[in-house]
């Protein structure tokens, strides 16, 4: 039987009824997530609530125990999908920067363009330089990670993600390993990306940034989505006791 053509999806990311267990521990208990083009979705919640596990299920760094994930309408949880090819369309920025210490910033950003996208070195380096410029580090292209601050290293990691021109970038606690005074420079880059129309899903404890920049905030607790809504609604009109107590613990209000 011929395969039906996949209809274009109105969502960049779709995850339906995602369950994930680690041994006897059920980390995700049936989570749904949709992300529209150019939307910035923020996932908040206490430690151990399943936020990062959910994010990692979106690019199959964690294989869901059950459920379905689609990226731009293509089901990536389907066994026949070439996940490495799909991952080219999904940027990922981790808590730890995961840069190669022996390579310059330019080398780190251009590596995947050459190895994965098979670009010529000159073209890859041109695109990498443009990505470094976007994150405010054009003048640091020749520096190695040890010569950069934590905030600069994270911005190189973001440049590496955007250089691939992905459909969506997933951010997993991108500022939690940084000294407080370096956080602002990373959030500024993320804000610029949002303004340029990048689709983003962010797991973070930066509540003020969530309030200022997110289109939608999702509150997870105990492996479930408890509430979701606009930042205004979530931060000023929490409906569940769990969200109220979480916000009180992180903001003091």
CSV table of N, CA, C and O in Angstrom, one decimal, residues 54-162:
chain,number,residue,atom,x,y,z
A,54,UNK,N,11.5,15.3,29.4
A,54,UNK,CA,10.5,15.6,28.4
A,54,UNK,C,11.2,16.2,27.2
A,54,UNK,O,11.0,15.9,26.0
A,55,UNK,N,12.1,17.2,27.5
A,55,UNK,CA,12.8,17.9,26.4
A,55,UNK,C,13.7,16.9,25.6
A,55,UNK,O,13.7,16.9,24.4
A,56,UNK,N,14.3,16.0,26.3
A,56,UNK,CA,15.2,15.0,25.7
A,56,UNK,C,14.4,14.0,24.9
A,56,UNK,O,15.0,13.4,23.9
A,57,UNK,N,13.2,13.8,25.3
A,57,UNK,CA,12.3,12.9,24.4
A,57,UNK,C,12.0,13.5,23.1
A,57,UNK,O,11.7,12.8,22.1
A,58,UNK,N,12.0,14.9,23.1
A,58,UNK,CA,11.7,15.6,21.8
A,58,UNK,C,12.7,15.4,20.7
A,58,UNK,O,12.4,15.6,19.5
A,59,UNK,N,13.9,15.0,21.0
A,59,UNK,CA,14.9,14.7,20.0
A,59,UNK,C,15.4,13.3,20.2
A,59,UNK,O,16.5,12.9,19.6
A,60,UNK,N,14.7,12.5,21.0
A,60,UNK,CA,15.1,11.1,21.2
A,60,UNK,C,16.4,10.9,21.8
A,60,UNK,O,17.0,9.8,21.7
A,61,UNK,N,17.0,11.9,22.5
A,61,UNK,CA,18.1,11.6,23.4
A,61,UNK,C,17.7,10.6,24.5
A,61,UNK,O,18.4,9.8,25.0
A,62,UNK,N,16.4,10.8,24.9
A,62,UNK,CA,15.7,9.7,25.7
A,62,UNK,C,14.6,9.1,24.8
A,62,UNK,O,13.8,9.9,24.2
A,63,UNK,N,14.6,7.8,24.7
A,63,UNK,CA,13.6,7.2,23.9
A,63,UNK,C,12.3,7.0,24.7
A,63,UNK,O,12.4,6.4,25.8
A,64,UNK,N,11.2,7.6,24.4
A,64,UNK,CA,10.0,7.5,25.2
A,64,UNK,C,9.6,6.0,25.3
A,64,UNK,O,9.8,5.2,24.4
A,65,UNK,N,9.2,5.6,26.5
A,65,UNK,CA,8.7,4.3,26.7
A,65,UNK,C,7.4,4.0,25.9
A,65,UNK,O,7.2,2.9,25.3
A,66,UNK,N,6.6,5.1,25.8
A,66,UNK,CA,5.5,5.0,24.8
A,66,UNK,C,5.1,6.4,24.5
A,66,UNK,O,5.5,7.4,25.2
A,67,UNK,N,4.3,6.6,23.4
A,67,UNK,CA,3.9,7.9,23.0
A,67,UNK,C,4.5,8.2,21.6
A,67,UNK,O,5.3,7.4,21.1
A,68,UNK,N,4.2,9.4,21.1
A,68,UNK,CA,4.5,9.7,19.7
A,68,UNK,C,5.1,11.1,19.7
A,68,UNK,O,4.6,12.0,20.3
A,69,UNK,N,6.2,11.3,19.0
A,69,UNK,CA,6.8,12.6,18.8
A,69,UNK,C,6.9,12.9,17.3
A,69,UNK,O,7.4,12.1,16.5
A,70,UNK,N,6.5,14.1,16.9
A,70,UNK,CA,6.6,14.5,15.6
A,70,UNK,C,7.4,15.9,15.5
A,70,UNK,O,7.2,16.7,16.4
A,71,UNK,N,8.2,16.0,14.5
A,71,UNK,CA,8.9,17.2,14.2
A,71,UNK,C,8.5,17.7,12.8
A,71,UNK,O,8.7,16.9,11.8
A,72,UNK,N,7.9,18.9,12.7
A,72,UNK,CA,7.4,19.4,11.4
A,72,UNK,C,6.5,18.3,10.7
A,72,UNK,O,6.6,18.1,9.5
A,73,UNK,N,5.7,17.6,11.5
A,73,UNK,CA,4.8,16.6,10.9
A,73,UNK,C,5.3,15.2,10.7
A,73,UNK,O,4.6,14.3,10.4
A,74,UNK,N,6.7,15.1,10.9
A,74,UNK,CA,7.3,13.7,10.6
A,74,UNK,C,7.4,13.0,12.0
A,74,UNK,O,8.0,13.6,12.9
A,75,UNK,N,6.8,11.8,12.0
A,75,UNK,CA,6.9,11.1,13.3
A,75,UNK,C,8.3,10.5,13.5
A,75,UNK,O,8.7,9.6,12.8
A,76,UNK,N,9.0,11.0,14.5
A,76,UNK,CA,10.4,10.6,14.7
A,76,UNK,C,10.5,9.4,15.6
A,76,UNK,O,11.5,8.7,15.7
A,77,UNK,N,9.4,9.1,16.3
A,77,UNK,CA,9.3,7.9,17.1
A,77,UNK,C,9.1,6.6,16.3
A,77,UNK,O,9.1,5.5,16.8
A,78,UNK,N,8.8,6.8,15.0
A,78,UNK,CA,8.7,5.7,14.1
A,78,UNK,C,10.0,5.0,13.9
A,78,UNK,O,11.0,5.7,13.6
A,79,UNK,N,10.1,3.7,14.0
A,79,UNK,CA,11.4,3.0,14.0
A,79,UNK,C,12.1,3.2,12.6
A,79,UNK,O,13.3,3.1,12.6
A,80,UNK,N,11.4,3.5,11.6
A,80,UNK,CA,12.0,3.6,10.3
A,80,UNK,C,12.7,4.9,10.0
A,80,UNK,O,13.4,5.1,9.0
A,81,UNK,N,12.5,5.9,10.9
A,81,UNK,CA,13.0,7.2,10.7
A,81,UNK,C,14.5,7.2,10.9
A,81,UNK,O,15.0,6.6,11.9
A,82,UNK,N,15.3,8.0,10.1
A,82,UNK,CA,16.7,8.2,10.3
A,82,UNK,C,16.9,9.3,11.3
A,82,UNK,O,16.8,10.5,11.0
A,83,UNK,N,17.1,8.9,12.6
A,83,UNK,CA,17.0,9.9,13.6
A,83,UNK,C,18.2,10.9,13.5
A,83,UNK,O,18.1,12.1,13.9
A,84,UNK,N,19.3,10.5,13.0
A,84,UNK,CA,20.5,11.4,12.9
A,84,UNK,C,20.1,12.5,11.9
A,84,UNK,O,20.6,13.6,12.0
A,85,UNK,N,19.4,12.1,10.8
A,85,UNK,CA,19.0,13.1,9.9
A,85,UNK,C,18.0,14.1,10.5
A,85,UNK,O,18.1,15.3,10.3
A,86,UNK,N,17.0,13.6,11.2
A,86,UNK,CA,16.0,14.4,11.9
A,86,UNK,C,16.7,15.4,12.9
A,86,UNK,O,16.4,16.6,13.0
A,87,UNK,N,17.7,14.9,13.6
A,87,UNK,CA,18.4,15.7,14.6
A,87,UNK,C,19.1,16.9,14.0
A,87,UNK,O,19.3,17.9,14.7
A,88,UNK,N,19.4,16.9,12.7
A,88,UNK,CA,19.9,18.1,12.1
A,88,UNK,C,18.9,19.2,12.1
A,88,UNK,O,19.3,20.4,12.0
A,89,UNK,N,17.7,18.9,12.2
A,89,UNK,CA,16.6,20.0,12.2
A,89,UNK,C,16.3,20.4,13.7
A,89,UNK,O,15.4,21.3,13.9
A,90,UNK,N,16.9,19.8,14.7
A,90,UNK,CA,16.6,20.1,16.1
A,90,UNK,C,17.9,20.5,16.8
A,90,UNK,O,18.8,19.7,17.0
A,91,UNK,N,18.0,21.8,17.0
A,91,UNK,CA,19.2,22.3,17.8
A,91,UNK,C,19.0,21.9,19.3
A,91,UNK,O,17.9,21.8,19.8
A,92,UNK,N,20.1,21.7,19.9
A,92,UNK,CA,20.1,21.4,21.4
A,92,UNK,C,21.2,22.1,22.1
A,92,UNK,O,22.3,22.1,21.7
A,93,UNK,N,20.8,22.8,23.1
A,93,UNK,CA,21.8,23.6,24.0
A,93,UNK,C,21.7,23.0,25.4
A,93,UNK,O,20.6,23.0,26.0
A,94,UNK,N,22.7,22.5,25.9
A,94,UNK,CA,22.7,21.8,27.2
A,94,UNK,C,23.2,22.7,28.3
A,94,UNK,O,23.7,23.8,28.1
A,95,UNK,N,23.0,22.2,29.5
A,95,UNK,CA,23.5,22.9,30.7
A,95,UNK,C,25.0,23.0,30.6
A,95,UNK,O,25.6,24.1,30.9
A,96,UNK,N,25.7,21.9,30.3
A,96,UNK,CA,27.1,21.9,30.1
A,96,UNK,C,27.4,22.2,28.6
A,96,UNK,O,26.6,21.8,27.8
A,97,UNK,N,28.4,23.0,28.3
A,97,UNK,CA,28.5,23.5,27.0
A,97,UNK,C,28.9,22.5,25.9
A,97,UNK,O,28.6,22.6,24.8
A,98,UNK,N,29.6,21.4,26.4
A,98,UNK,CA,29.9,20.3,25.5
A,98,UNK,C,30.7,20.8,24.2
A,98,UNK,O,30.5,20.4,23.1
A,99,UNK,N,31.6,21.7,24.5
A,99,UNK,CA,32.5,22.1,23.4
A,99,UNK,C,33.8,21.3,23.4
A,99,UNK,O,34.2,20.7,24.4
A,100,UNK,N,34.4,21.2,22.2
A,100,UNK,CA,35.6,20.4,22.1
A,100,UNK,C,36.8,21.3,22.5
A,100,UNK,O,37.0,22.4,21.9
A,101,UNK,N,37.5,21.0,23.6
A,101,UNK,CA,38.5,21.9,24.2
A,101,UNK,C,39.7,22.2,23.2
A,101,UNK,O,40.3,23.2,23.3
A,102,UNK,N,39.9,21.2,22.3
A,102,UNK,CA,41.1,21.4,21.5
A,102,UNK,C,40.8,22.2,20.2
A,102,UNK,O,41.7,22.5,19.4
A,103,UNK,N,39.5,22.7,20.1
A,103,UNK,CA,39.1,23.4,18.9
A,103,UNK,C,38.8,24.8,19.2
A,103,UNK,O,38.3,25.1,20.3
A,104,UNK,N,39.0,25.7,18.3
A,104,UNK,CA,38.6,27.1,18.5
A,104,UNK,C,37.1,27.2,18.5
A,104,UNK,O,36.4,26.3,18.1
A,105,UNK,N,36.6,28.4,18.9
A,105,UNK,CA,35.1,28.6,18.8
A,105,UNK,C,34.6,28.4,17.4
A,105,UNK,O,33.6,27.7,17.1
A,106,UNK,N,35.4,28.9,16.4
A,106,UNK,CA,35.0,28.7,15.0
A,106,UNK,C,35.0,27.3,14.6
A,106,UNK,O,34.0,26.8,13.9
A,107,UNK,N,36.0,26.5,15.1
A,107,UNK,CA,36.0,25.1,14.8
A,107,UNK,C,34.9,24.3,15.4
A,107,UNK,O,34.3,23.4,14.8
A,108,UNK,N,34.5,24.7,16.6
A,108,UNK,CA,33.4,24.1,17.3
A,108,UNK,C,32.1,24.3,16.5
A,108,UNK,O,31.3,23.4,16.4
A,109,UNK,N,31.9,25.5,16.0
A,109,UNK,CA,30.6,25.9,15.4
A,109,UNK,C,30.6,25.3,14.0
A,109,UNK,O,29.5,24.9,13.5
A,110,UNK,N,31.7,25.2,13.3
A,110,UNK,CA,31.7,24.8,11.9
A,110,UNK,C,31.8,23.2,11.8
A,110,UNK,O,31.5,22.7,10.7
A,111,UNK,N,32.2,22.5,12.8
A,111,UNK,CA,32.4,21.1,12.7
A,111,UNK,C,31.2,20.3,12.1
A,111,UNK,O,31.3,19.6,11.2
A,112,UNK,N,30.0,20.5,12.7
A,112,UNK,CA,28.9,19.8,12.3
A,112,UNK,C,28.5,20.2,10.9
A,112,UNK,O,28.0,19.3,10.1
A,113,UNK,N,28.7,21.4,10.5
A,113,UNK,CA,28.4,21.9,9.2
A,113,UNK,C,29.2,21.1,8.1
A,113,UNK,O,28.7,20.7,7.1
A,114,UNK,N,30.5,20.8,8.5
A,114,UNK,CA,31.3,20.1,7.6
A,114,UNK,C,31.1,18.6,7.6
A,114,UNK,O,31.0,17.9,6.6
A,115,UNK,N,30.9,18.1,8.9
A,115,UNK,CA,30.8,16.6,9.0
A,115,UNK,C,29.4,16.1,8.7
A,115,UNK,O,29.2,15.0,8.1
A,116,UNK,N,28.4,16.9,9.1
A,116,UNK,CA,27.0,16.4,9.0
A,116,UNK,C,26.4,16.9,7.7
A,116,UNK,O,25.8,16.2,6.9
A,117,UNK,N,26.5,18.3,7.5
A,117,UNK,CA,25.9,18.9,6.3
A,117,UNK,C,26.9,18.8,5.1
A,117,UNK,O,26.5,19.2,4.0
A,118,UNK,N,28.1,18.3,5.3
A,118,UNK,CA,29.0,18.1,4.2
A,118,UNK,C,29.4,19.3,3.4
A,118,UNK,O,29.6,19.3,2.2
A,119,UNK,N,29.4,20.5,4.2
A,119,UNK,CA,29.8,21.7,3.5
A,119,UNK,C,31.3,21.8,3.3
A,119,UNK,O,32.1,21.2,4.1
A,120,UNK,N,31.7,22.5,2.3
A,120,UNK,CA,33.1,22.8,2.1
A,120,UNK,C,33.6,23.7,3.3
A,120,UNK,O,32.8,24.4,3.9
A,121,UNK,N,34.9,23.5,3.7
A,121,UNK,CA,35.4,24.2,4.9
A,121,UNK,C,35.1,25.7,4.8
A,121,UNK,O,34.7,26.3,5.8
A,122,UNK,N,35.4,26.3,3.6
A,122,UNK,CA,35.2,27.8,3.6
A,122,UNK,C,33.8,28.2,3.8
A,122,UNK,O,33.5,29.2,4.5
A,123,UNK,N,32.8,27.5,3.2
A,123,UNK,CA,31.4,27.8,3.4
A,123,UNK,C,31.0,27.6,4.8
A,123,UNK,O,30.3,28.4,5.4
A,124,UNK,N,31.5,26.5,5.4
A,124,UNK,CA,31.1,26.2,6.8
A,124,UNK,C,31.6,27.2,7.7
A,124,UNK,O,31.0,27.7,8.7
A,125,UNK,N,32.9,27.7,7.5
A,125,UNK,CA,33.5,28.7,8.3
A,125,UNK,C,32.8,30.0,8.2
A,125,UNK,O,32.6,30.8,9.1
A,126,UNK,N,32.4,30.4,6.9
A,126,UNK,CA,31.6,31.6,6.7
A,126,UNK,C,30.3,31.6,7.5
A,126,UNK,O,29.9,32.5,8.2
A,127,UNK,N,29.6,30.4,7.5
A,127,UNK,CA,28.3,30.4,8.2
A,127,UNK,C,28.6,30.3,9.7
A,127,UNK,O,27.8,31.0,10.5
A,128,UNK,N,29.6,29.7,10.1
A,128,UNK,CA,30.0,29.7,11.6
A,128,UNK,C,30.3,31.1,12.1
A,128,UNK,O,29.9,31.5,13.2
A,129,UNK,N,31.1,31.8,11.2
A,129,UNK,CA,31.4,33.2,11.6
A,129,UNK,C,30.2,34.0,11.8
A,129,UNK,O,30.0,34.8,12.7
A,130,UNK,N,29.2,33.9,10.9
A,130,UNK,CA,28.0,34.6,10.9
A,130,UNK,C,27.2,34.3,12.2
A,130,UNK,O,26.6,35.1,12.8
A,131,UNK,N,27.2,33.0,12.6
A,131,UNK,CA,26.5,32.5,13.8
A,131,UNK,C,27.2,33.1,15.0
A,131,UNK,O,26.5,33.6,16.0
A,132,UNK,N,28.5,33.1,15.0
A,132,UNK,CA,29.2,33.8,16.2
A,132,UNK,C,28.9,35.2,16.2
A,132,UNK,O,28.8,35.8,17.3
A,133,UNK,N,28.8,35.9,15.1
A,133,UNK,CA,28.4,37.3,15.1
A,133,UNK,C,27.1,37.5,15.8
A,133,UNK,O,26.9,38.5,16.5
A,134,UNK,N,26.1,36.6,15.4
A,134,UNK,CA,24.8,36.7,16.0
A,134,UNK,C,24.8,36.7,17.5
A,134,UNK,O,23.9,37.2,18.2
A,135,UNK,N,25.7,35.9,18.1
A,135,UNK,CA,25.7,35.8,19.5
A,135,UNK,C,26.8,36.7,20.2
A,135,UNK,O,27.1,36.6,21.4
A,136,UNK,N,27.3,37.6,19.4
A,136,UNK,CA,28.1,38.7,19.9
A,136,UNK,C,29.6,38.2,20.1
A,136,UNK,O,30.3,38.8,21.0
A,137,UNK,N,30.0,37.2,19.4
A,137,UNK,CA,31.4,36.7,19.7
A,137,UNK,C,32.2,36.6,18.4
A,137,UNK,O,33.1,35.8,18.3
A,138,UNK,N,31.9,37.5,17.4
A,138,UNK,CA,32.7,37.5,16.2
A,138,UNK,C,34.2,37.6,16.4
A,138,UNK,O,35.0,37.0,15.7
A,139,UNK,N,34.5,38.4,17.5
A,139,UNK,CA,35.9,38.6,17.8
A,139,UNK,C,36.6,37.5,18.5
A,139,UNK,O,37.8,37.6,18.8
A,140,UNK,N,35.8,36.5,18.9
A,140,UNK,CA,36.4,35.4,19.7
A,140,UNK,C,36.5,34.1,18.9
A,140,UNK,O,36.7,33.0,19.4
A,141,UNK,N,36.4,34.2,17.6
A,141,UNK,CA,36.3,33.0,16.7
A,141,UNK,C,37.6,32.1,16.9
A,141,UNK,O,37.5,30.9,16.8
A,142,UNK,N,38.7,32.8,17.1
A,142,UNK,CA,40.0,32.0,17.2
A,142,UNK,C,40.3,31.5,18.6
A,142,UNK,O,41.2,30.8,18.8
A,143,UNK,N,39.5,31.9,19.6
A,143,UNK,CA,39.7,31.5,20.9
A,143,UNK,C,39.3,30.0,21.2
A,143,UNK,O,38.2,29.6,20.7
A,144,UNK,N,40.0,29.4,22.1
A,144,UNK,CA,39.6,28.0,22.5
A,144,UNK,C,38.7,28.2,23.8
A,144,UNK,O,38.7,29.2,24.5
A,145,UNK,N,37.9,27.1,24.1
A,145,UNK,CA,37.0,27.3,25.2
A,145,UNK,C,37.6,27.7,26.5
A,145,UNK,O,37.0,28.5,27.2
A,146,UNK,N,38.8,27.2,26.8
A,146,UNK,CA,39.5,27.6,28.1
A,146,UNK,C,39.8,29.1,28.1
A,146,UNK,O,40.0,29.6,29.2
A,147,UNK,N,39.8,29.8,27.0
A,147,UNK,CA,40.0,31.2,27.0
A,147,UNK,C,38.8,32.0,27.0
A,147,UNK,O,38.8,33.3,26.9
A,148,UNK,N,37.6,31.4,27.2
A,148,UNK,CA,36.3,32.0,27.2
A,148,UNK,C,35.7,31.9,28.5
A,148,UNK,O,35.8,30.8,29.2
A,149,UNK,N,34.9,32.8,28.9
A,149,UNK,CA,34.1,32.7,30.1
A,149,UNK,C,33.0,31.6,29.9
A,149,UNK,O,32.7,31.3,28.8
A,150,UNK,N,32.3,31.2,31.0
A,150,UNK,CA,31.2,30.3,30.9
A,150,UNK,C,30.1,30.8,30.0
A,150,UNK,O,29.6,30.1,29.2
A,151,UNK,N,29.8,32.1,30.2
A,151,UNK,CA,28.7,32.7,29.4
A,151,UNK,C,29.1,32.7,27.9
A,151,UNK,O,28.3,32.5,27.0
A,152,UNK,N,30.4,33.0,27.6
A,152,UNK,CA,30.8,33.0,26.2
A,152,UNK,C,30.8,31.6,25.6
A,152,UNK,O,30.4,31.4,24.5
A,153,UNK,N,31.2,30.6,26.4
A,153,UNK,CA,31.2,29.2,26.0
A,153,UNK,C,29.7,28.8,25.6
A,153,UNK,O,29.5,28.1,24.6
A,154,UNK,N,28.8,29.2,26.5
A,154,UNK,CA,27.4,28.9,26.2
A,154,UNK,C,26.9,29.6,24.9
A,154,UNK,O,26.1,29.0,24.2
A,155,UNK,N,27.4,30.8,24.7
A,155,UNK,CA,27.0,31.5,23.5
A,155,UNK,C,27.6,30.8,22.3
A,155,UNK,O,26.9,30.8,21.2
A,156,UNK,N,28.8,30.2,22.4
A,156,UNK,CA,29.4,29.5,21.3
A,156,UNK,C,28.5,28.2,21.0
A,156,UNK,O,28.2,27.9,19.9
A,157,UNK,N,28.0,27.6,22.1
A,157,UNK,CA,27.1,26.4,22.0
A,157,UNK,C,25.8,26.8,21.3
A,157,UNK,O,25.3,26.0,20.4
A,158,UNK,N,25.3,28.0,21.6
A,158,UNK,CA,24.1,28.5,20.9
A,158,UNK,C,24.4,28.7,19.4
A,158,UNK,O,23.6,28.4,18.5
A,159,UNK,N,25.6,29.4,19.1
A,159,UNK,CA,26.0,29.6,17.7
A,159,UNK,C,26.1,28.3,17.0
A,159,UNK,O,25.6,28.2,15.8
A,160,UNK,N,26.6,27.3,17.6
A,160,UNK,CA,26.7,26.0,17.0
A,160,UNK,C,25.3,25.4,16.6
A,160,UNK,O,25.1,24.9,15.5
A,161,UNK,N,24.3,25.6,17.5
A,161,UNK,CA,23.0,25.2,17.2
A,161,UNK,C,22.3,26.0,16.1
A,161,UNK,O,21.7,25.4,15.1
A,162,UNK,N,22.5,27.3,16.1
A,162,UNK,CA,21.8,28.1,15.1
A,162,UNK,C,22.5,28.0,13.7
A,162,UNK,O,21.8,28.2,12.7
